[in-house]
Amino acid sequence: MQLLPARAPALLAACFASWCAALPGAPLAQGLQLAQGLRPPQAEAPKEKGPTYIDAERIEGVMDVEITATGKAELRQDETAIFGERIKLNQEYNRIDADGGVRLQQGSDRFYGTRLKFNSANDTGVIDDATFSIRGGDKPSRGKAEKIEFLGKNHYTFRNGSFTTCDPGRDDWVVEGKEIELDYDAQVGTVRNGKLRFLDTSIAVLPWMDFTLEKGRKTGFLSPGYVQSTRSGLELSTPFYWNISPEEDATITPRYLSKRGLQLQSEYRYLDPKYSGLASFEYLPNDNAFGRNRWGMSLYHQQVFTPNLFGRLDLNGVSDGRYFVDLFSKVRQTSQATIQREQFLQYNGANFWVQQRIQRFQTLQDPLAPIVAPYNRALQLNAATWKNQIGDIADFALPLEYVRFSHSTLVEGTRISANPTITAPYLTPGFFVTPKIGLRYASYGLDQVAVGQPTRQSVAVPWLSLDSGLIFERPTQIGKRDFTQTLEPRLYYVRAPYRNQDNIPIFDTGLADFNFASIFSENRFAGGDRFGDANQLTVAATSRLLFPSGQEFLRASIGQRFSFRDQRVNILPGAPPQTSGSSDLLASVGARMGRDWNFDTTIQYNIRDRVNDRAGANLRYAPEFAKFVNLGYRYNRDSANPINQIDLSGQWPIKPGWFVLGRYNYSIFDGRLLEGVAGLEYNAGCWVVRFIGHRTQVATQVAATEFFVQLELNDLAQIGSDPFDMLRRAIPGYTATNIRSDQPMPASLQRRLPFDQVF
């Protein structure tokens, strides 16, 4: 009767939540699982018992009938061992009686008592005045009972019993019950007339409940949650979990907002070998603060139809533009300004692929910072084919696109484009040369055009590029450490003639971000509506220091683009051309300074004005798991999007068990806090408490503040709303401190080996 690790706390998580609405924070249901078929499990044939061994100071009786062992008696059979002052074995009826400091050992589990009656044939019996320890895992489950009844293999009942996962001598939380029945074969447990005690105080009454074992999923109420926020006031929620089948489940959550009213949230998940998805809907009738009904919905579905054909459906929507400003939501949100609705299909062939997409956006307008709504893609068809190693020299590729753009107020139209390319790469360990030629062709059919603007337009831009680089290596030594130093110069030339594109509307195109990726691209625009004229050369170099293992220790790069003629193609018609000459200088340095330090910085330096146009730097110090500091700085001189921000975040132990965590993201340009987190976390070993405050800028002149208080009883329940999603997003690298044994353990949480617990 070998019990699995830490089963007692796992079994109570679902049951405790399903009965006690006064106790928030039971763990959410486990993930969905694919069913293994509808056939009932085949019962295993009972294993034949092995021989029985008895040892004692005195043994008397009749062999094969009845034997009595007295004085430090010990009986062993298979994985079962019984110890006591006196053991009586009736071999005719397989009955064992033991008394005098009895210990029953089954696998790694231990049961202690004053008297034991046990039937070794069917694993039934009873032990009086018992204590037990279920070993294994990161924490042993232990407890006591007036009587433990063994009802068969993996099936027993605790009478007037209790248990905890806390260390011996520290019963911070305890579950007590008149009767606790555990049936691990049926995966069902039952508690009758129980209660939960925390720090010697009863915090919940558990009259009756049944539950699944081994952290299974079971229909019932989850633990309530609560949050205090400035936008909605006191928020109380009581989620109900519906375990529909192994492949699908649902959660229905009534949510009371003191400033707004009663909201209903729902979530449905499903899983199949060929598809999976998540749907959610939430509704708030007659928002007291907003004055109207409010709702949000989300559906994400992905499916594999054949090995070559797959697709997805991503539908999202809210009732109004301030929905995410006022309400915490489970609706999928990709930005603060737009919500995406997309349908996508793709078929992959041997040397081609075909895509189909429909994409629309809901724009969430901020009255103080209005934006132009993006174009919808009423229908988009993409295809590509390729042929590599033509004559063992060249590679050919042909991407094609058809897309219909729609908009409520702007020019609409259809764009058909083709971008054939031929590449002839020549690669060696020490250098590479890659010539490439291509053609950018686009044809437009436009609607709702301005007076004088043609409805039919087309443009064809031939272009060529030459990419080349060298790689030098040499051994070097810094201090007493050996390194390999590299020097990697690179030249990239692009030539494209000027084609007037002023009358072509901008559907999905903008100037590409100026970075190390874009300066090695043939087009300085991102999107399909502009292809820039070019006669330019990019000059760059990178040097690295590599450890003997090949891991990078230090990287430094510098690059600049030189134009040999004015660039006349612009986003806006009539804009002055960009004059020839040199671009801003890009420089980047990254380093892994030892095991604990990481550093990365990039600067865009304006040579003409002798100022930094953009800069970014990030420093991370992480000497241990759950012990780190992040420091970042961002700067952008662009008047259209000025940025001057500092960002400090981290998690740090201040004394054994105590951690501080936080984030401070401050805009120097705006003179305000963009996002702030301040928290304190205490890990007592078998329970954790968290106090979290969070403030974020949700709109131009609107900030929201919320407070979390959460008590987590390890392997049992979470009391209070879960702040983990917010913490992981706001504090990169954050991790819970009540970790499992298969994860790294911070030194501040390590304890001495509990030799006093070894039996």
XYZ file of C-alpha atoms in Angstrom, residues 61 76 210 232 285 354 360 428 450 459 489 539 592 725 755:
15
model
C 4.196 -21.056 18.383
C 8.439 -8.135 6.853
C -15.798 15.033 -1.426
C -13.903 49.477 -9.202
C -25.406 45.065 -16.671
C -0.463 29.262 -49.353
C -10.222 43.371 -38.509
C 33.067 29.616 -46.347
C -9.771 62.021 -53.684
C 4.686 50.386 -59.531
C 33.570 43.291 -40.669
C 29.501 49.442 -43.138
C 27.835 38.470 -19.660
C 0.078 37.053 -13.887
C 17.810 14.035 9.940
